[in-house]
mmCIF file of C-alpha atoms and ligand atoms in Angstrom:
data_model
loop_
_atom_site.group_PDB
_atom_site.id
_atom_site.type_symbol
_atom_site.label_atom_id
_atom_site.label_comp_id
_atom_site.label_asym_id
_atom_site.label_seq_id
_atom_site.Cartn_x
_atom_site.Cartn_y
_atom_site.Cartn_z
ATOM 1 C CA UNK A 29 87.730 82.462 100.151
ATOM 2 C CA UNK A 30 86.251 84.421 97.883
ATOM 3 C CA UNK A 31 82.670 85.706 99.635
ATOM 4 C CA UNK A 32 79.859 82.946 99.317
ATOM 5 C CA UNK A 33 77.200 85.129 98.266
ATOM 6 C CA UNK A 34 76.993 88.923 96.570
ATOM 7 C CA UNK A 35 78.132 90.704 93.517
ATOM 8 C CA UNK A 36 81.614 89.323 92.086
ATOM 9 C CA UNK A 37 85.454 91.046 92.600
ATOM 10 C CA UNK A 38 84.853 92.905 89.001
ATOM 11 C CA UNK A 39 81.259 94.762 89.759
ATOM 12 C CA UNK A 40 82.208 95.471 92.718
ATOM 13 C CA UNK A 41 85.850 97.255 91.068
ATOM 14 C CA UNK A 42 82.509 99.016 88.768
ATOM 15 C CA UNK A 43 79.501 99.083 90.735
ATOM 16 C CA UNK A 44 80.515 99.483 94.785
ATOM 17 C CA UNK A 45 79.848 102.982 96.053
ATOM 18 C CA UNK A 46 78.588 104.189 92.652
ATOM 19 C CA UNK A 47 76.193 106.828 92.748
ATOM 20 C CA UNK A 48 75.605 107.857 89.380
ATOM 21 C CA UNK A 49 71.810 109.643 89.646
ATOM 22 C CA UNK A 50 73.382 112.024 91.584
ATOM 23 C CA UNK A 51 75.876 113.015 89.455
ATOM 24 C CA UNK A 52 73.564 113.698 86.212
ATOM 25 C CA UNK A 53 74.603 109.460 84.874
ATOM 26 C CA UNK A 54 78.293 110.639 84.617
ATOM 27 C CA UNK A 55 79.826 107.595 83.660
ATOM 28 C CA UNK A 56 82.815 108.215 85.846
ATOM 29 C CA UNK A 57 82.597 110.359 89.193
ATOM 30 C CA UNK A 58 83.205 113.397 89.717
ATOM 31 C CA UNK A 59 86.929 115.077 91.007
ATOM 32 C CA UNK A 60 86.015 117.377 93.458
ATOM 33 C CA UNK A 61 89.485 119.032 93.525
ATOM 34 C CA UNK A 62 89.840 121.297 96.161
ATOM 35 C CA UNK A 63 90.833 122.448 98.912
ATOM 36 C CA UNK A 64 87.878 123.840 101.453
ATOM 37 C CA UNK A 65 84.375 123.403 101.622
ATOM 38 C CA UNK A 66 81.686 125.935 102.226
ATOM 39 C CA UNK A 67 78.843 126.097 104.256
ATOM 40 C CA UNK A 68 75.630 127.917 104.463
ATOM 41 C CA UNK A 69 75.729 129.474 107.010
ATOM 42 C CA UNK A 70 77.389 129.843 110.184
ATOM 43 C CA UNK A 71 75.118 127.755 112.270
ATOM 44 C CA UNK A 72 75.937 124.246 110.132
ATOM 45 C CA UNK A 73 80.461 126.269 110.416
ATOM 46 C CA UNK A 74 80.042 126.146 113.879
ATOM 47 C CA UNK A 75 78.100 122.448 114.615
ATOM 48 C CA UNK A 76 80.322 120.994 111.487
ATOM 49 C CA UNK A 77 81.157 117.189 112.325
ATOM 50 C CA UNK A 78 82.826 114.612 110.439
ATOM 51 C CA UNK A 79 80.639 111.884 108.833
ATOM 52 C CA UNK A 80 77.989 114.242 108.286
ATOM 53 C CA UNK A 81 77.069 114.005 105.239
ATOM 54 C CA UNK A 82 79.331 117.036 104.062
ATOM 55 C CA UNK A 83 82.624 117.841 103.982
ATOM 56 C CA UNK A 84 84.492 120.643 105.409
ATOM 57 C CA UNK A 85 89.071 120.171 104.431
ATOM 58 C CA UNK A 86 90.378 117.488 102.240
ATOM 59 C CA UNK A 87 92.807 116.920 104.543
ATOM 60 C CA UNK A 88 90.489 115.469 106.899
ATOM 61 C CA UNK A 89 88.221 114.261 103.767
ATOM 62 C CA UNK A 90 87.005 114.400 99.893
ATOM 63 C CA UNK A 91 83.876 112.761 97.855
ATOM 64 C CA UNK A 92 86.354 111.439 95.760
ATOM 65 C CA UNK A 93 88.889 110.331 98.050
ATOM 66 C CA UNK A 94 85.371 108.352 99.770
ATOM 67 C CA UNK A 95 84.412 106.524 97.690
ATOM 68 C CA UNK A 96 88.219 105.098 96.633
ATOM 69 C CA UNK A 97 88.208 103.901 100.830
ATOM 70 C CA UNK A 98 84.499 102.598 99.608
ATOM 71 C CA UNK A 99 85.818 100.635 97.282
ATOM 72 C CA UNK A 100 88.917 98.973 98.261
ATOM 73 C CA UNK A 101 86.962 98.574 102.119
ATOM 74 C CA UNK A 102 84.400 96.607 99.978
ATOM 75 C CA UNK A 103 87.458 94.412 97.738
ATOM 76 C CA UNK A 104 89.666 93.744 100.415
ATOM 77 C CA UNK A 105 86.479 92.704 102.655
ATOM 78 C CA UNK A 106 86.991 95.500 105.810
ATOM 79 C CA UNK A 107 85.343 98.015 107.191
ATOM 80 C CA UNK A 108 86.728 100.917 105.883
ATOM 81 C CA UNK A 109 89.862 102.128 104.149
ATOM 82 C CA UNK A 110 92.302 105.049 103.916
ATOM 83 C CA UNK A 111 93.661 106.697 101.148
ATOM 84 C CA UNK A 112 97.236 108.095 101.428
ATOM 85 C CA UNK A 113 99.685 109.651 99.002
ATOM 86 C CA UNK A 114 102.505 107.292 98.608
ATOM 87 C CA UNK A 115 102.816 103.590 99.802
ATOM 88 C CA UNK A 116 105.198 105.191 102.593
ATOM 89 C CA UNK A 117 102.790 107.263 103.677
ATOM 90 C CA UNK A 118 100.300 104.565 104.217
ATOM 91 C CA UNK A 119 103.278 102.135 105.732
ATOM 92 C CA UNK A 120 104.607 104.969 108.183
ATOM 93 C CA UNK A 121 101.080 105.392 109.679
ATOM 94 C CA UNK A 122 100.424 101.830 109.846
ATOM 95 C CA UNK A 123 103.714 101.470 111.488
ATOM 96 C CA UNK A 124 103.190 104.621 113.653
ATOM 97 C CA UNK A 125 100.036 103.558 114.839
ATOM 98 C CA UNK A 126 100.830 100.472 116.082
ATOM 99 C CA UNK A 127 103.443 101.747 118.248
ATOM 100 C CA UNK A 128 105.027 103.720 121.263
ATOM 101 C CA UNK A 129 108.571 104.583 122.452
ATOM 102 C CA UNK A 130 110.135 101.416 123.737
ATOM 103 C CA UNK A 131 108.174 98.919 122.010
ATOM 104 C CA UNK A 132 109.525 96.514 118.973
ATOM 105 C CA UNK A 133 108.572 95.800 115.638
ATOM 106 C CA UNK A 134 109.508 91.782 113.960
ATOM 107 C CA UNK A 135 109.681 92.095 110.312
ATOM 108 C CA UNK A 136 110.591 89.844 107.410
ATOM 109 C CA UNK A 137 114.853 89.777 106.063
ATOM 110 C CA UNK A 138 113.156 90.853 102.489
ATOM 111 C CA UNK A 139 111.549 93.100 103.244
ATOM 112 C CA UNK A 140 110.532 96.370 100.849
ATOM 113 C CA UNK A 141 113.709 98.851 100.949
ATOM 114 C CA UNK A 142 112.578 101.856 101.983
ATOM 115 C CA UNK A 143 109.977 100.148 105.167
ATOM 116 C CA UNK A 144 113.375 98.353 106.170
ATOM 117 C CA UNK A 145 114.948 102.165 106.176
ATOM 118 C CA UNK A 146 111.999 103.227 108.033
ATOM 119 C CA UNK A 147 112.701 100.504 111.052
ATOM 120 C CA UNK A 148 116.166 100.889 110.839
ATOM 121 C CA UNK A 149 117.229 103.828 110.618
ATOM 122 C CA UNK A 150 113.966 106.371 111.784
ATOM 123 C CA UNK A 151 112.215 104.443 114.200
ATOM 124 C CA UNK A 152 115.725 104.092 116.199
ATOM 125 C CA UNK A 153 114.830 107.281 117.852
ATOM 126 C CA UNK A 154 111.985 106.532 119.650
ATOM 127 C CA UNK A 155 113.693 104.031 120.966
ATOM 128 C CA UNK A 156 111.554 101.387 118.607
ATOM 129 C CA UNK A 157 113.723 99.074 117.675
ATOM 130 C CA UNK A 158 113.432 95.713 114.633
ATOM 131 C CA UNK A 159 114.529 92.397 113.942
ATOM 132 C CA UNK A 160 114.346 91.031 111.449
ATOM 133 C CA UNK A 161 113.310 86.893 110.762
ATOM 134 C CA UNK A 162 112.835 84.754 107.323
ATOM 135 C CA UNK A 163 109.933 84.743 108.037
ATOM 136 C CA UNK A 164 108.844 81.541 106.167
ATOM 137 C CA UNK A 165 107.739 79.316 109.455
ATOM 138 C CA UNK A 166 105.321 81.050 111.664
ATOM 139 C CA UNK A 167 108.328 80.207 114.503
ATOM 140 C CA UNK A 168 110.560 82.355 112.903
ATOM 141 C CA UNK A 169 108.488 85.387 114.346
ATOM 142 C CA UNK A 170 107.181 83.243 117.591
ATOM 143 C CA UNK A 171 111.417 82.807 118.904
ATOM 144 C CA UNK A 172 111.716 86.951 118.062
ATOM 145 C CA UNK A 173 109.467 87.689 120.539
ATOM 146 C CA UNK A 174 110.185 89.969 123.224
ATOM 147 C CA UNK A 175 107.064 91.265 125.852
ATOM 148 C CA UNK A 176 107.165 94.619 124.552
ATOM 149 C CA UNK A 177 107.429 93.745 120.653
ATOM 150 C CA UNK A 178 103.988 95.502 119.972
ATOM 151 C CA UNK A 179 103.538 94.748 116.077
ATOM 152 C CA UNK A 180 104.459 92.388 113.207
ATOM 153 C CA UNK A 181 104.684 93.990 109.887
ATOM 154 C CA UNK A 182 104.724 91.214 106.537
ATOM 155 C CA UNK A 183 104.806 91.395 102.924
ATOM 156 C CA UNK A 184 103.557 88.303 101.161
ATOM 157 C CA UNK A 185 104.807 87.679 98.626
ATOM 158 C CA UNK A 186 108.193 89.972 99.047
ATOM 159 C CA UNK A 187 109.414 91.345 96.460
ATOM 160 C CA UNK A 188 112.048 90.604 94.776
ATOM 161 C CA UNK A 189 112.151 86.536 96.302
ATOM 162 C CA UNK A 190 108.713 85.841 96.941
ATOM 163 C CA UNK A 191 109.081 84.446 99.734
ATOM 164 C CA UNK A 192 105.326 83.932 101.593
ATOM 165 C CA UNK A 193 104.802 83.934 105.389
ATOM 166 C CA UNK A 194 101.533 81.925 106.493
ATOM 167 C CA UNK A 195 99.022 85.090 107.213
ATOM 168 C CA UNK A 196 97.192 83.151 109.173
ATOM 169 C CA UNK A 197 99.297 81.244 111.393
ATOM 170 C CA UNK A 198 101.101 84.621 111.581
ATOM 171 C CA UNK A 199 97.717 86.492 112.130
ATOM 172 C CA UNK A 200 97.058 83.754 115.326
ATOM 173 C CA UNK A 201 100.395 83.743 116.963
ATOM 174 C CA UNK A 202 100.308 87.488 117.266
ATOM 175 C CA UNK A 203 96.200 87.789 118.718
ATOM 176 C CA UNK A 204 97.336 85.101 121.204
ATOM 177 C CA UNK A 205 99.940 87.643 122.007
ATOM 178 C CA UNK A 206 98.267 90.788 122.120
ATOM 179 C CA UNK A 207 100.173 92.273 119.632
ATOM 180 C CA UNK A 208 99.526 94.605 115.958
ATOM 181 C CA UNK A 209 99.820 93.088 112.148
ATOM 182 C CA UNK A 210 99.848 94.677 109.190
ATOM 183 C CA UNK A 211 100.914 93.020 105.662
ATOM 184 C CA UNK A 212 101.934 94.592 101.839
ATOM 185 C CA UNK A 213 99.343 92.993 100.624
ATOM 186 C CA UNK A 214 101.417 95.077 97.139
ATOM 187 C CA UNK A 215 102.088 91.995 95.450
ATOM 188 C CA UNK A 216 99.117 89.785 95.340
ATOM 189 C CA UNK A 217 96.469 92.944 95.378
ATOM 190 C CA UNK A 218 92.216 92.248 96.856
ATOM 191 C CA UNK A 219 92.326 90.160 93.504
ATOM 192 C CA UNK A 220 94.400 87.131 94.788
ATOM 193 C CA UNK A 221 94.576 87.442 98.550
ATOM 194 C CA UNK A 222 92.593 89.361 101.651
ATOM 195 C CA UNK A 223 95.164 88.925 105.013
ATOM 196 C CA UNK A 224 91.919 90.113 107.050
ATOM 197 C CA UNK A 225 90.170 87.355 105.723
ATOM 198 C CA UNK A 226 93.007 85.976 107.922
ATOM 199 C CA UNK A 227 92.893 87.673 110.657
ATOM 200 C CA UNK A 228 95.197 90.474 109.317
ATOM 201 C CA UNK A 229 93.968 93.366 111.622
ATOM 202 C CA UNK A 230 96.073 96.442 108.172
ATOM 203 C CA UNK A 231 96.449 95.843 104.786
ATOM 204 C CA UNK A 232 98.555 98.203 103.083
ATOM 205 C CA UNK A 233 98.587 98.741 99.722
ATOM 206 C CA UNK A 234 101.042 100.392 97.271
ATOM 207 C CA UNK A 235 98.495 102.229 94.252
ATOM 208 C CA UNK A 236 101.727 103.397 92.552
ATOM 209 C CA UNK A 237 102.282 98.880 90.722
ATOM 210 C CA UNK A 238 98.956 97.456 90.492
ATOM 211 C CA UNK A 239 95.854 100.016 91.355
ATOM 212 C CA UNK A 240 97.108 102.595 90.005
ATOM 213 C CA UNK A 241 98.197 100.592 86.786
ATOM 214 C CA UNK A 242 99.779 102.948 84.320
ATOM 215 C CA UNK A 243 102.358 104.012 85.928
ATOM 216 C CA UNK A 244 101.283 108.040 86.478
ATOM 217 C CA UNK A 245 100.356 107.804 90.152
ATOM 218 C CA UNK A 246 101.808 108.274 93.676
ATOM 219 C CA UNK A 247 100.053 106.701 96.289
ATOM 220 C CA UNK A 248 99.436 104.677 99.385
ATOM 221 C CA UNK A 249 96.246 102.346 101.121
ATOM 222 C CA UNK A 250 95.595 101.374 104.525
ATOM 223 C CA UNK A 251 92.474 98.853 104.722
ATOM 224 C CA UNK A 252 91.042 97.467 108.415
ATOM 225 C CA UNK A 253 88.618 97.975 111.290
ATOM 226 C CA UNK A 254 86.607 101.354 111.331
ATOM 227 C CA UNK A 255 87.732 101.989 114.692
ATOM 228 C CA UNK A 256 91.634 100.868 113.412
ATOM 229 C CA UNK A 257 91.286 103.309 110.636
ATOM 230 C CA UNK A 258 88.902 105.847 112.596
ATOM 231 C CA UNK A 259 92.282 106.457 114.713
ATOM 232 C CA UNK A 260 95.195 106.411 112.483
ATOM 233 C CA UNK A 261 92.908 109.014 110.029
ATOM 234 C CA UNK A 262 92.400 111.276 112.899
ATOM 235 C CA UNK A 263 95.643 110.809 114.535
ATOM 236 C CA UNK A 264 99.083 109.885 111.894
ATOM 237 C CA UNK A 265 96.538 110.280 108.704
ATOM 238 C CA UNK A 266 95.109 114.138 109.372
ATOM 239 C CA UNK A 267 98.095 115.035 111.647
ATOM 240 C CA UNK A 268 101.337 113.669 109.496
ATOM 241 C CA UNK A 269 99.343 115.082 106.359
ATOM 242 C CA UNK A 270 100.589 111.978 104.050
ATOM 243 C CA UNK A 271 97.128 111.311 102.255
ATOM 244 C CA UNK A 272 96.250 111.011 98.613
ATOM 245 C CA UNK A 273 95.268 114.092 96.572
ATOM 246 C CA UNK A 274 92.134 113.926 94.784
ATOM 247 C CA UNK A 275 93.379 113.671 91.377
ATOM 248 C CA UNK A 276 95.969 110.866 92.722
ATOM 249 C CA UNK A 277 91.935 109.161 94.190
ATOM 250 C CA UNK A 278 90.438 109.791 91.008
ATOM 251 C CA UNK A 279 92.960 107.900 88.866
ATOM 252 C CA UNK A 280 93.066 105.019 91.049
ATOM 253 C CA UNK A 281 89.738 104.508 90.645
ATOM 254 C CA UNK A 282 90.191 104.680 87.051
ATOM 255 C CA UNK A 283 93.021 102.107 87.937
ATOM 256 C CA UNK A 284 90.445 99.417 89.955
ATOM 257 C CA UNK A 285 88.288 99.420 86.801
ATOM 258 C CA UNK A 286 90.228 97.781 85.103
ATOM 259 C CA UNK A 287 92.567 95.390 87.808
ATOM 260 C CA UNK A 288 91.279 92.243 86.781
ATOM 261 C CA UNK A 289 90.967 92.388 83.204
ATOM 262 C CA UNK A 290 95.006 93.344 83.734
ATOM 263 C CA UNK A 291 95.772 91.033 86.753
ATOM 264 C CA UNK A 292 94.358 87.778 84.829
ATOM 265 C CA UNK A 293 97.390 89.403 81.396
ATOM 266 C CA UNK A 294 100.465 90.240 83.846
ATOM 267 C CA UNK A 295 99.404 86.172 85.545
ATOM 268 C CA UNK A 296 99.159 85.000 82.240
ATOM 269 C CA UNK A 297 102.030 86.677 80.536
ATOM 270 C CA UNK A 298 104.853 86.162 83.658
ATOM 271 C CA UNK A 299 104.282 82.229 84.119
ATOM 272 C CA UNK A 300 104.624 81.338 80.104
ATOM 273 C CA UNK A 301 108.109 83.624 80.249
ATOM 274 C CA UNK A 302 108.914 81.932 83.542
ATOM 275 C CA UNK A 303 108.314 78.626 81.978
ATOM 276 C CA UNK A 304 110.508 79.430 79.227
ATOM 277 C CA UNK A 305 113.114 81.056 81.864
ATOM 278 C CA UNK A 306 113.257 77.782 83.493
ATOM 279 C CA UNK A 307 113.439 76.003 80.573
ATOM 280 C CA UNK A 308 116.469 77.752 79.494
ATOM 281 C CA UNK A 309 120.427 75.997 80.153
ATOM 282 C CA UNK A 310 121.477 79.624 79.999
ATOM 283 C CA UNK A 311 119.097 80.129 83.461
ATOM 284 C CA UNK A 312 120.626 79.177 86.846
ATOM 285 C CA UNK A 313 116.974 79.604 88.715
ATOM 286 C CA UNK A 314 114.068 80.909 88.190
ATOM 287 C CA UNK A 315 111.096 82.782 91.575
ATOM 288 C CA UNK A 316 107.987 82.991 90.755
ATOM 289 C CA UNK A 317 105.422 83.090 93.551
ATOM 290 C CA UNK A 318 103.477 80.737 90.792
ATOM 291 C CA UNK A 319 105.128 78.320 89.605
ATOM 292 C CA UNK A 320 104.727 74.593 91.195
ATOM 293 C CA UNK A 321 108.641 74.441 92.062
ATOM 294 C CA UNK A 322 108.134 77.121 94.239
ATOM 295 C CA UNK A 323 109.072 76.779 97.607
ATOM 296 C CA UNK A 324 106.125 77.250 99.555
ATOM 297 C CA UNK A 325 103.967 76.152 96.808
ATOM 298 C CA UNK A 326 101.199 74.693 99.441
ATOM 299 C CA UNK A 327 101.196 78.040 101.020
ATOM 300 C CA UNK A 328 100.853 79.759 98.114
ATOM 301 C CA UNK A 329 97.521 77.438 96.708
ATOM 302 C CA UNK A 330 96.270 77.711 100.402
ATOM 303 C CA UNK A 331 96.230 82.119 100.850
ATOM 304 C CA UNK A 332 96.887 83.305 97.538
ATOM 305 C CA UNK A 333 93.881 82.586 94.478
ATOM 306 C CA UNK A 334 96.773 84.206 91.845
ATOM 307 C CA UNK A 335 100.265 86.012 90.927
ATOM 308 C CA UNK A 336 100.868 88.740 89.362
ATOM 309 C CA UNK A 337 103.569 90.166 86.625
ATOM 310 C CA UNK A 338 106.749 89.899 89.076
ATOM 311 C CA UNK A 339 109.754 87.273 88.149
ATOM 312 C CA UNK A 340 113.135 86.703 89.349
ATOM 313 C CA UNK A 341 115.630 85.078 88.040
ATOM 314 C CA UNK A 342 119.524 83.724 88.446
ATOM 315 C CA UNK A 343 121.925 83.570 84.853
ATOM 316 C CA UNK A 344 123.957 80.112 85.099
ATOM 317 C CA UNK A 345 126.612 82.180 84.334
ATOM 318 C CA UNK A 346 127.535 84.421 87.889
ATOM 319 C CA UNK A 347 128.351 87.738 88.147
ATOM 320 C CA UNK A 348 127.008 91.200 88.356
ATOM 321 C CA UNK A 349 128.362 91.735 84.381
ATOM 322 C CA UNK A 350 125.911 88.721 83.230
ATOM 323 C CA UNK A 351 123.143 90.496 84.369
ATOM 324 C CA UNK A 352 124.065 93.773 83.812
ATOM 325 C CA UNK A 353 124.329 92.538 80.195
ATOM 326 C CA UNK A 354 121.158 90.939 79.645
ATOM 327 C CA UNK A 355 119.116 94.222 81.165
ATOM 328 C CA UNK A 356 120.949 96.122 78.760
ATOM 329 C CA UNK A 357 120.218 94.252 75.931
ATOM 330 C CA UNK A 358 116.297 93.972 76.767
ATOM 331 C CA UNK A 359 114.274 95.925 74.626
ATOM 332 C CA UNK A 360 111.089 96.364 75.447
ATOM 333 C CA UNK A 361 111.447 96.599 79.549
ATOM 334 C CA UNK A 362 112.313 98.928 80.056
ATOM 335 C CA UNK A 363 115.460 100.053 82.975
ATOM 336 C CA UNK A 364 113.344 101.126 86.807
ATOM 337 C CA UNK A 365 112.096 100.517 89.306
ATOM 338 C CA UNK A 366 108.518 99.941 90.152
ATOM 339 C CA UNK A 367 106.601 97.494 88.765
ATOM 340 C CA UNK A 368 102.613 96.386 88.461
ATOM 341 C CA UNK A 369 101.889 98.845 85.244
ATOM 342 C CA UNK A 370 101.082 98.437 82.001
ATOM 343 C CA UNK A 371 104.971 98.506 80.384
ATOM 344 C CA UNK A 372 107.649 95.914 81.307
ATOM 345 C CA UNK A 373 110.360 96.972 83.237
ATOM 346 C CA UNK A 374 113.215 95.828 84.500
ATOM 347 C CA UNK A 375 116.359 96.349 86.784
ATOM 348 C CA UNK A 376 119.757 94.249 87.992
ATOM 349 C CA UNK A 377 119.206 93.457 91.959
ATOM 350 C CA UNK A 378 122.045 91.936 94.103
ATOM 351 C CA UNK A 379 120.117 90.235 97.134
ATOM 352 C CA UNK A 380 121.430 87.687 99.627
ATOM 353 C CA UNK A 381 120.197 83.874 99.199
ATOM 354 C CA UNK A 382 117.789 83.766 102.309
ATOM 355 C CA UNK A 383 118.777 79.907 101.862
ATOM 356 C CA UNK A 384 122.355 80.974 102.644
ATOM 357 C CA UNK A 385 123.214 83.991 102.556
ATOM 358 C CA UNK A 386 125.413 83.646 99.277
ATOM 359 C CA UNK A 387 125.145 87.323 97.671
ATOM 360 C CA UNK A 388 124.042 87.154 93.801
ATOM 361 C CA UNK A 389 123.219 89.025 91.558
ATOM 362 C CA UNK A 390 119.491 88.639 90.034
ATOM 363 C CA UNK A 391 117.079 89.637 87.297
ATOM 364 C CA UNK A 392 113.827 91.321 88.787
ATOM 365 C CA UNK A 393 111.368 91.883 85.440
ATOM 366 C CA UNK A 394 107.679 93.205 85.693
ATOM 367 C CA UNK A 395 105.615 91.559 83.473
ATOM 368 C CA UNK A 396 103.742 94.390 81.260
ATOM 369 C CA UNK A 397 100.719 93.060 79.066
ATOM 370 C CA UNK A 398 102.508 93.966 75.648
ATOM 371 C CA UNK A 399 101.992 91.084 73.192
ATOM 372 C CA UNK A 400 104.076 87.848 75.048
ATOM 373 C CA UNK A 401 104.950 86.519 71.964
ATOM 374 C CA UNK A 402 107.133 89.297 71.636
ATOM 375 C CA UNK A 403 108.417 89.262 75.100
ATOM 376 C CA UNK A 404 109.263 85.570 75.197
ATOM 377 C CA UNK A 405 111.620 87.242 71.754
ATOM 378 C CA UNK A 406 112.906 89.647 73.572
ATOM 379 C CA UNK A 407 113.907 87.373 76.620
ATOM 380 C CA UNK A 408 115.201 85.406 74.600
ATOM 381 C CA UNK A 409 117.795 87.428 72.587
ATOM 382 C CA UNK A 410 118.606 88.796 75.798
ATOM 383 C CA UNK A 411 120.244 85.779 77.059
ATOM 384 C CA UNK A 412 122.012 85.438 73.731
ATOM 385 C CA UNK A 413 123.954 88.792 74.538
ATOM 386 C CA UNK A 414 124.165 87.618 77.178
ATOM 387 C CA UNK A 415 125.597 84.123 77.388
ATOM 388 C CA UNK A 416 125.746 83.307 74.614
ATOM 389 C CA UNK A 417 123.557 80.305 72.098
ATOM 390 C CA UNK A 418 121.640 77.387 73.893
HETATM 391 C C1 PLP B 3 106.524 100.575 95.506
HETATM 392 C C2 PLP B 3 106.726 99.862 96.822
HETATM 393 C C3 PLP B 3 105.822 100.385 98.801
HETATM 394 C C4 PLP B 3 106.180 101.824 98.152
HETATM 395 O O1 PLP B 3 105.483 102.394 97.689
HETATM 396 P P1 PLP B 3 105.398 103.777 97.683
HETATM 397 O O2 PLP B 3 104.248 104.366 96.858
HETATM 398 O O3 PLP B 3 106.582 103.823 96.278
HETATM 399 O O4 PLP B 3 105.876 104.735 98.486
HETATM 400 C C5 PLP B 3 105.594 99.140 98.819
HETATM 401 N N1 PLP B 3 105.673 98.334 99.393
HETATM 402 C C6 PLP B 3 106.193 97.272 98.638
HETATM 403 C C7 PLP B 3 106.230 96.495 97.926
HETATM 404 C C8 PLP B 3 106.604 98.391 97.025
HETATM 405 O O5 PLP B 3 107.040 97.234 95.720
#
């Protein structure tokens, strides 16, 4: 799925669209931390038009943000991108750009919590309804299609139990029915999965996770065709106004420079921890999209090139108490939401098992960039605290 020719991913992260000569040879691009841009005379001011080489106002466009947008479009294999002030700003802009009052959305049961609240608690104000499906089979979506369905919203892998959707099959189905598709690609990143190449219309990223990578920004991105991105930039972008500020764009550019190398380490460490957990008698089940035991391993191999830092496990000792004891005993894993940063994190979560609907407590880990031997030892001692010796 990687483009057959042209520079590689890491090279594009570092060099694509950079113009160091125009900036005194500066190795890092300048941060244009300004709200407005001045014009030399009234004639140019009244004749101003977007895209004529000048900038006007940062809510509409900013050179630091534009460099980031160009880079991300290139990395996702899209024509254009738009940066937002959070992943949720990007998601709400994407959804609103696809639906009108009275229309219908289909998404997955395990979709990111705030996305679910947007669809279930906010959009009904505009008589927009959502149907939730498991989504592991394309036919799950097909059965839920109504005459007024206008959007299929995907998230693959999802971020608690890492279920996948067959992006090419769902995109083809949607396209044949005139339905738009959006995919939250935050978990796979542009390094490991490119939904646009599989026919999806819009790709979303929360840059608060891997793209930022340092747990120091909240930001989001959308990538798609020039036409879609231009339309949603002038409507949802400019009018709802949830744009990225230049400093977070600058930090996203910084994050991109090390994205590939960080992800390699995240994947290596997460795989080692997942295998350790799988071989531990005190663990009932491990969910990691990169394991050979993942129920959708063939689909994962077909549409993904790698896996990230997120994994979940269920203790053999059931219930909230054991999960809490395990997480409380961890030394290097902070107890916090979010993921994809340099530091390891852990949370206990109660989820319905997608297979039988039974609610269970699991532990979700975001495996950071610490020495993996320390993380392994930490996890092992936390299991001993929670469940006794193996
Ligand atoms: C965090 C997250 C988001 C939302 O991003 P914010 O930047 O926090 O608004 C969306 N999707 C997934 C899968 C996430 O984990």
